[in-house]
CSV table of C-alpha atoms in Angstrom, one decimal:
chain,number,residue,atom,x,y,z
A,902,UNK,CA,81.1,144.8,116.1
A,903,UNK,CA,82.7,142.1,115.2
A,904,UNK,CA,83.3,141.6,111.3
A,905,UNK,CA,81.7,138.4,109.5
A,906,UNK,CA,84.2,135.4,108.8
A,907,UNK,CA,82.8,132.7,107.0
A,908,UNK,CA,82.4,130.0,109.4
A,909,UNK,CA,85.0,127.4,108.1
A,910,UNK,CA,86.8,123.8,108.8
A,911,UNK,CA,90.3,123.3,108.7
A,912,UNK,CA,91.8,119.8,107.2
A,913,UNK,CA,95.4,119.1,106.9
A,914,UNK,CA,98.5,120.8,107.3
A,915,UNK,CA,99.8,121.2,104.4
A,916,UNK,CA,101.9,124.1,102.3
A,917,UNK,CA,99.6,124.3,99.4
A,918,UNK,CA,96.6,126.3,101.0
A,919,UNK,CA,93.2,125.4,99.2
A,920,UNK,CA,89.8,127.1,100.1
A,921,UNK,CA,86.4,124.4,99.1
A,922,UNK,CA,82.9,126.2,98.3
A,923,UNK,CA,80.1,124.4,98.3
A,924,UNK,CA,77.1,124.4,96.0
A,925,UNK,CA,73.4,125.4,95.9
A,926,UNK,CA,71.7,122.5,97.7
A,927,UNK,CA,74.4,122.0,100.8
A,928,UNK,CA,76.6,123.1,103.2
A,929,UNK,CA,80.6,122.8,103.9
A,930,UNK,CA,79.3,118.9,104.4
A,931,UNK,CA,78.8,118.4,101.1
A,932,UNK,CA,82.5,117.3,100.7
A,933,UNK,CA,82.3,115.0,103.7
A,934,UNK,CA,82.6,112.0,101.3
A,935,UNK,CA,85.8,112.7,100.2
A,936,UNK,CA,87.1,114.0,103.4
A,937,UNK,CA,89.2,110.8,104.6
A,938,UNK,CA,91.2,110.4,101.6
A,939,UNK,CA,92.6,114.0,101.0
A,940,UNK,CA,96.3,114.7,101.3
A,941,UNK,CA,96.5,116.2,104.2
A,942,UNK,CA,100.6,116.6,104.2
A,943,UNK,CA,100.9,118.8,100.8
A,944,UNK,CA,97.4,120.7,100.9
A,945,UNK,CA,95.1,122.4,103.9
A,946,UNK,CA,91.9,123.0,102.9
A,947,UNK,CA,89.1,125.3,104.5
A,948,UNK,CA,85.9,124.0,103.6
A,949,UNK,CA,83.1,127.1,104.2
A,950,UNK,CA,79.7,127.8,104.7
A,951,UNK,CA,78.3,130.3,102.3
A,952,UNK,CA,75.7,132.9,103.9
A,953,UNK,CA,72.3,131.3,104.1
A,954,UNK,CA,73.8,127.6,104.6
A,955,UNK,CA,75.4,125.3,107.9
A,956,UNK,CA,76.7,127.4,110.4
A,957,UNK,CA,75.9,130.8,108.5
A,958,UNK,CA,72.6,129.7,108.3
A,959,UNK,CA,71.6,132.8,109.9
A,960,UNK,CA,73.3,135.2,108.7
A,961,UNK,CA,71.8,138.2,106.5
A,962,UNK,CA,73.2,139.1,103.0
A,963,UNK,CA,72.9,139.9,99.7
A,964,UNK,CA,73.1,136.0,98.8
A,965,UNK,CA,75.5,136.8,95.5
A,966,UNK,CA,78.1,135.3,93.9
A,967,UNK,CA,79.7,138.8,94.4
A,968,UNK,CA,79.3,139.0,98.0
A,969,UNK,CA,80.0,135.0,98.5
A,970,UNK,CA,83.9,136.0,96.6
A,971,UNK,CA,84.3,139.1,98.9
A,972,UNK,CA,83.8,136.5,102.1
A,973,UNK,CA,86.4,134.1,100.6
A,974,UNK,CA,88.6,137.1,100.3
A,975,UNK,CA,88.1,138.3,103.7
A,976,UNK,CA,88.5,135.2,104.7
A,977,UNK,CA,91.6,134.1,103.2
A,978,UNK,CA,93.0,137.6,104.7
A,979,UNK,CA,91.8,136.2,108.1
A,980,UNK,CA,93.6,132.6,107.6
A,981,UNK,CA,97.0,134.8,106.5
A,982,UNK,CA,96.9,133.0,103.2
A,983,UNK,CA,98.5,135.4,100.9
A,984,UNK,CA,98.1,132.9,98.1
A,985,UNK,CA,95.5,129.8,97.7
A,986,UNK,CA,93.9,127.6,95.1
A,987,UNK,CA,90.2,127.0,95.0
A,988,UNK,CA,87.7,124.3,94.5
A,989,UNK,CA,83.8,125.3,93.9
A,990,UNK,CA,81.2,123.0,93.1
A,991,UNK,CA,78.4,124.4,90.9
A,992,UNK,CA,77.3,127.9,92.4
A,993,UNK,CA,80.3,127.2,94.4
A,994,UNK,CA,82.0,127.4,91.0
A,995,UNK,CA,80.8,130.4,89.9
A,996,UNK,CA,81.8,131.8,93.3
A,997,UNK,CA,85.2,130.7,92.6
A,998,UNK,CA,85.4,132.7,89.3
A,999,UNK,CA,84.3,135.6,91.2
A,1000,UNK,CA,87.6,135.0,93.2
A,1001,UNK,CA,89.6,134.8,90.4
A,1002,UNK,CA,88.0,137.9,88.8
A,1003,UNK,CA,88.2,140.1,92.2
A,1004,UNK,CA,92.2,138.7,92.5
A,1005,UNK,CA,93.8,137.3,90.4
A,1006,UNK,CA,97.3,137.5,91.7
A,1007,UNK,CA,96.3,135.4,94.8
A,1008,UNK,CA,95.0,132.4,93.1
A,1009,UNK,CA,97.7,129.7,92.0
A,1010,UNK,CA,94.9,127.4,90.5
A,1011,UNK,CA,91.0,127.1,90.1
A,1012,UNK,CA,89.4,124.3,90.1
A,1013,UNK,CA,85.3,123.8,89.1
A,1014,UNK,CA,83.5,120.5,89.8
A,1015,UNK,CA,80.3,121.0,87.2
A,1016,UNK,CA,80.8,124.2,88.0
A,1017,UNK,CA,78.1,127.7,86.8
A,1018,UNK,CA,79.7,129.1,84.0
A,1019,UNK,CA,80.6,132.9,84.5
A,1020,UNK,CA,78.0,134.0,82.1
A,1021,UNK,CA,75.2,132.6,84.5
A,1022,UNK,CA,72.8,129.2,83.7
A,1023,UNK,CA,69.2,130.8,81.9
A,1024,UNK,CA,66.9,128.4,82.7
A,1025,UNK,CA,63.5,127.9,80.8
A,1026,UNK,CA,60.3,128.3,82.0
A,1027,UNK,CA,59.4,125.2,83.5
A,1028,UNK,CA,62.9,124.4,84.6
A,1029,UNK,CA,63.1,128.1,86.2
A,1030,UNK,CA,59.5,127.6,88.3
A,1031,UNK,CA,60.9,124.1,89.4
A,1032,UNK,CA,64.2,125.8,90.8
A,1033,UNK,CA,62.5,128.7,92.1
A,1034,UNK,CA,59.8,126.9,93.8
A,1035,UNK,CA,62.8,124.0,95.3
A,1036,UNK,CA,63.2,127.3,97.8
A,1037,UNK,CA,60.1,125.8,99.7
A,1038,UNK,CA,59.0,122.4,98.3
A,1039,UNK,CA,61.1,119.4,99.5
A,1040,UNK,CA,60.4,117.6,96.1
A,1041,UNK,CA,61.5,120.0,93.3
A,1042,UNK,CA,65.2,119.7,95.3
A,1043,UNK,CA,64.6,115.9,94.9
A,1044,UNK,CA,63.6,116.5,91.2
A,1045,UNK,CA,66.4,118.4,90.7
A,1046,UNK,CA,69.0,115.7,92.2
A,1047,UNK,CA,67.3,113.2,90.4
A,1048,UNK,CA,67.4,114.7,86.7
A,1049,UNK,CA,71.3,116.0,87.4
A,1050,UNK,CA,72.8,112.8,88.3
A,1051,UNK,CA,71.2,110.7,85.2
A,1052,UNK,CA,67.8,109.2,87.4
A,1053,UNK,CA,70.8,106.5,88.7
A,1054,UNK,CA,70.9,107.1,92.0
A,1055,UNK,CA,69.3,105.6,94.9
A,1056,UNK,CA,65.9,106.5,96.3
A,1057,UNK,CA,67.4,106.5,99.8
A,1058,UNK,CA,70.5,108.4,98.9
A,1059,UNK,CA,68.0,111.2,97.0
A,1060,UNK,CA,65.9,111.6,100.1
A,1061,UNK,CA,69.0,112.3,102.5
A,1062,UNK,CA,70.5,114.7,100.0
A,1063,UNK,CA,67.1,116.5,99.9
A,1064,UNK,CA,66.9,116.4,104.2
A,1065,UNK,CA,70.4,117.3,104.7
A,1066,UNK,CA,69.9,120.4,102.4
A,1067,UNK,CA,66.5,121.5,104.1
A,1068,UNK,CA,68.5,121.3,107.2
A,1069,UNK,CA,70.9,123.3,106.3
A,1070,UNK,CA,69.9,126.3,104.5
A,1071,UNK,CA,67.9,129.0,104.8
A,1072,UNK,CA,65.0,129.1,102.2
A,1073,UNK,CA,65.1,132.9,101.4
A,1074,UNK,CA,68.6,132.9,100.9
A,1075,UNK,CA,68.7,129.7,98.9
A,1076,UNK,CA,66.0,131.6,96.7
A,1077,UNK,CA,68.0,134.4,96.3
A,1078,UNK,CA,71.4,132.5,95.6
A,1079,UNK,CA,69.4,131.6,92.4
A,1080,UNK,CA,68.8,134.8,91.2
A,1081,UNK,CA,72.7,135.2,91.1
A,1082,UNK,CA,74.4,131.7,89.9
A,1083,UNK,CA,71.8,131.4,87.4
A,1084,UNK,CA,71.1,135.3,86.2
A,1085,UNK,CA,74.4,136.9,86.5
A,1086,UNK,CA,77.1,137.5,84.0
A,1087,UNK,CA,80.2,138.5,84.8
A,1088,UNK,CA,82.6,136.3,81.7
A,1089,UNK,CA,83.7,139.5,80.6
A,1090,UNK,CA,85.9,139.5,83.7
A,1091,UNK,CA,87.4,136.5,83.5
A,1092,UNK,CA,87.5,136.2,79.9
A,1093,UNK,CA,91.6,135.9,78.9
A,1094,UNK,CA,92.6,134.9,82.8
A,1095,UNK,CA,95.8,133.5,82.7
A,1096,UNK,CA,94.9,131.1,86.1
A,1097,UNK,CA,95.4,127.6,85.3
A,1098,UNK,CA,91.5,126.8,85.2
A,1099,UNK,CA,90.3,123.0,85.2
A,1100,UNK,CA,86.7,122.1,85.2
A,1101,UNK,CA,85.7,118.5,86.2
A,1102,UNK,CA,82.5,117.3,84.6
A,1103,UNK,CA,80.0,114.4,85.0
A,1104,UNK,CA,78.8,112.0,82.0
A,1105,UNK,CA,75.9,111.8,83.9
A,1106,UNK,CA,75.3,115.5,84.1
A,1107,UNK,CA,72.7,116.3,81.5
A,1108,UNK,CA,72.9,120.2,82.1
A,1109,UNK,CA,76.4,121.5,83.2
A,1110,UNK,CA,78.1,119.0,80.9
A,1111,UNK,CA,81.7,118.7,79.7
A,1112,UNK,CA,80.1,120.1,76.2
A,1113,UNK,CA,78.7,123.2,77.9
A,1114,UNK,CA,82.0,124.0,79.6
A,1115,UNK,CA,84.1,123.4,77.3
A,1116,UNK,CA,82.3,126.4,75.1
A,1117,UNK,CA,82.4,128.2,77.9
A,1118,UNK,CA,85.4,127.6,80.9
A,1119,UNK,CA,88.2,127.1,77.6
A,1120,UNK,CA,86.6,130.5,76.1
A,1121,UNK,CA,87.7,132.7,78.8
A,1122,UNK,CA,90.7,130.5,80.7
A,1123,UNK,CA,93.8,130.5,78.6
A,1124,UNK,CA,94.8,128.1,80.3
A,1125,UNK,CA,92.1,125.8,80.8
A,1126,UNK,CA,91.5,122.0,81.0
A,1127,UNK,CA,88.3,120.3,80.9
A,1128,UNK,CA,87.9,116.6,82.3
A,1129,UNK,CA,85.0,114.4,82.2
A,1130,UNK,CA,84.1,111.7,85.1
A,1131,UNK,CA,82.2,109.0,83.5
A,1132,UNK,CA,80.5,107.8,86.0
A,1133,UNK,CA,79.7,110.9,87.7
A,1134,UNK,CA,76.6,113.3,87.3
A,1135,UNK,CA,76.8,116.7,89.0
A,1136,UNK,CA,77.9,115.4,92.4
A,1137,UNK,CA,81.3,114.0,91.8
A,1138,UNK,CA,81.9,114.0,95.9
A,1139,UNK,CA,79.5,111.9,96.8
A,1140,UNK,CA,79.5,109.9,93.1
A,1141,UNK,CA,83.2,109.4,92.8
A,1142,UNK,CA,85.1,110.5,95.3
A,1143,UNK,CA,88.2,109.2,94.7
A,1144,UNK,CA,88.5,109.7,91.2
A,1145,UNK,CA,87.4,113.4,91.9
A,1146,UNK,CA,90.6,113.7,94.3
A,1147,UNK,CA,92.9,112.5,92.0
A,1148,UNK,CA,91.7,114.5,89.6
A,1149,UNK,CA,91.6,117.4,91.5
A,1150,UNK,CA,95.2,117.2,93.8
A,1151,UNK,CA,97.3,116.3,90.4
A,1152,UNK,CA,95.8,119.0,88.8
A,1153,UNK,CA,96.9,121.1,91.6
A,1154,UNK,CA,100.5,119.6,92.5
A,1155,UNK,CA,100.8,120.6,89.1
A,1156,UNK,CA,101.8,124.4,90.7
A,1157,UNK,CA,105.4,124.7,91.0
A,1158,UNK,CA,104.9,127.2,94.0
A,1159,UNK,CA,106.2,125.3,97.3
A,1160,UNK,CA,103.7,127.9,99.6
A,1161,UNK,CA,102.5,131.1,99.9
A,1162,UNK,CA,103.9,132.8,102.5
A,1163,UNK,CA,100.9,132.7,104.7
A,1164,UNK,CA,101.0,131.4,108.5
A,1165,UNK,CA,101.6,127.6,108.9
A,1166,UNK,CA,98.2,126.5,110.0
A,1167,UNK,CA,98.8,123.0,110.6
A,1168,UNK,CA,94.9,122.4,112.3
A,1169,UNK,CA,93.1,119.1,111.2
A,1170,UNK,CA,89.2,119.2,111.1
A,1171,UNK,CA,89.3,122.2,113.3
A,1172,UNK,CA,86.2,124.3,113.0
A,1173,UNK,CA,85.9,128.3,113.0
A,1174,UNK,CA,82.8,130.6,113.1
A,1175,UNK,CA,82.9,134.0,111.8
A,1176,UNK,CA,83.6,135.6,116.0
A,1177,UNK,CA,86.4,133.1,115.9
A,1178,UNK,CA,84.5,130.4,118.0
A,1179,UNK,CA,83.7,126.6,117.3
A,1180,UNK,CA,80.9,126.3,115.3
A,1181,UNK,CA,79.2,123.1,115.1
């Protein structure tokens, strides 16, 4: 049987590999917005799709951070990328800290765009029935989107984020991706990582704010950064795109490595499924 790679799209050619995880309510698309603008001559990034969402829709699993960092892994191993950075966005984040926890030695940096902290995200009562229930009613997602970008944003823009993530996951899996990004705690095992660690933040953001991970991200990362977007809420990409790039690809120039050693890759937008196949 063949083994399961996470389906994946290349972009760019570059020396500095980069691998992109995506958050709770989307798919590998989710960073569409800031696709065109990328540096595509010092980085190559492979965007995923976690189990449950896009092109691994269908796919069974345990739906955990765990599992979701054992995928990245594997595929990593797959890509021949000895040594890579990473970008999550929220439960994408916490992923990425599972990365960093699992291997150290093969991250050069981490980066977190409001990203779970490693000690999980308790929710309250009402704000745990309105996430739990977002699993199977269309309007707690828009709820959601709504409170975590400051009640800003555009009706129309609301209702295509809330379509494009009902398209695109699987409801029992985006239930039980809850249970992990928001009950698990795992800081212990990142607590003291010597990863250079920045978490980018929204002002608009009223619960994974820059005060949140600042107690948090600059506990355990020794050495950490913490930035806040001010015009940004929890989704930088399609908020401000092109402040989050330049955020994000100075903070990673930064690394003084020139490569990793892996194979050259050199693909742009190309597309893999987990049997090695294009996926659409």
């Amino acid at each position: 049987m063949t083994p399961f790679v996470l389906p994946h799209a290349l972009h760019g050619g570059g020396p500095h590999k980069v691998i992109a995880v995506h958050g709770w309510l989307a798919d590998r698309s989710a960073f569409d917005p800031v696709l065109p603008d990328l540096d595509r001559e010092a980085f190559q990034y492979a965007l995923v799709d976690l189990r449950g969402y896009g092109a691994a829709r269908a796919e069974p699993g345990a739906f955990t951070t765990a599992e979701g960092a054992a995928d990245v892994l594997a595929l990593a191993d797959r890509l021949g990328w000895q040594r890579f950075s990473l970008v999550g966005h929220s439960m994408g984040g916490s992923v990425a800290q599972r990365v960093v926890a699992a291997a150290p030695r093969r991250v050069r940096r981490l980066v977190g765009v409001s990203p779970v902290p490693a000690s999980g995200l308790p929710l309250p009562p009402p704000q745990r029935e309105l996430f739990s229930a977002a699993a199977h009613v269309s309007e707690n997602r828009r709820t959601i989107l709504d409170l975590t970008t400051g009640g800003r944003r555009p009706a129309a823009w609301l209702d295509r984020m809330v379509a494009r993530s009902l398209e695109r996951s699987e409801p029992g899996a985006f239930r039980a991706w809850l249970d992990s990004w928001a009950g698990e705690d795992f800081a212990g095992e990142v607590t003291g990582s010597a990863v250079p660690a920045l978490a980018v933040t929204g002002a608009l953001d009223p619960a994974l704010n820059a005060e949140l991970t600042r107690r948090t991200w600059l506990r355990w990362f020794a050495a950490g950064q913490v930035v806040e977007l001010p015009s940004a809420g929890h989704y930088a990409m399609d908020e401000t795109p092109l402040e989050l790039i330049r955020t994000v690809e100075d903070f990673l120039r930064a690394d003084g490595d020139d490569g990793d050693g892996g194979s050259p890759g050199g693909t742009d937008g190309a597309t893999a499924a987990g049997d090695g196949t294009a996926a659409g």
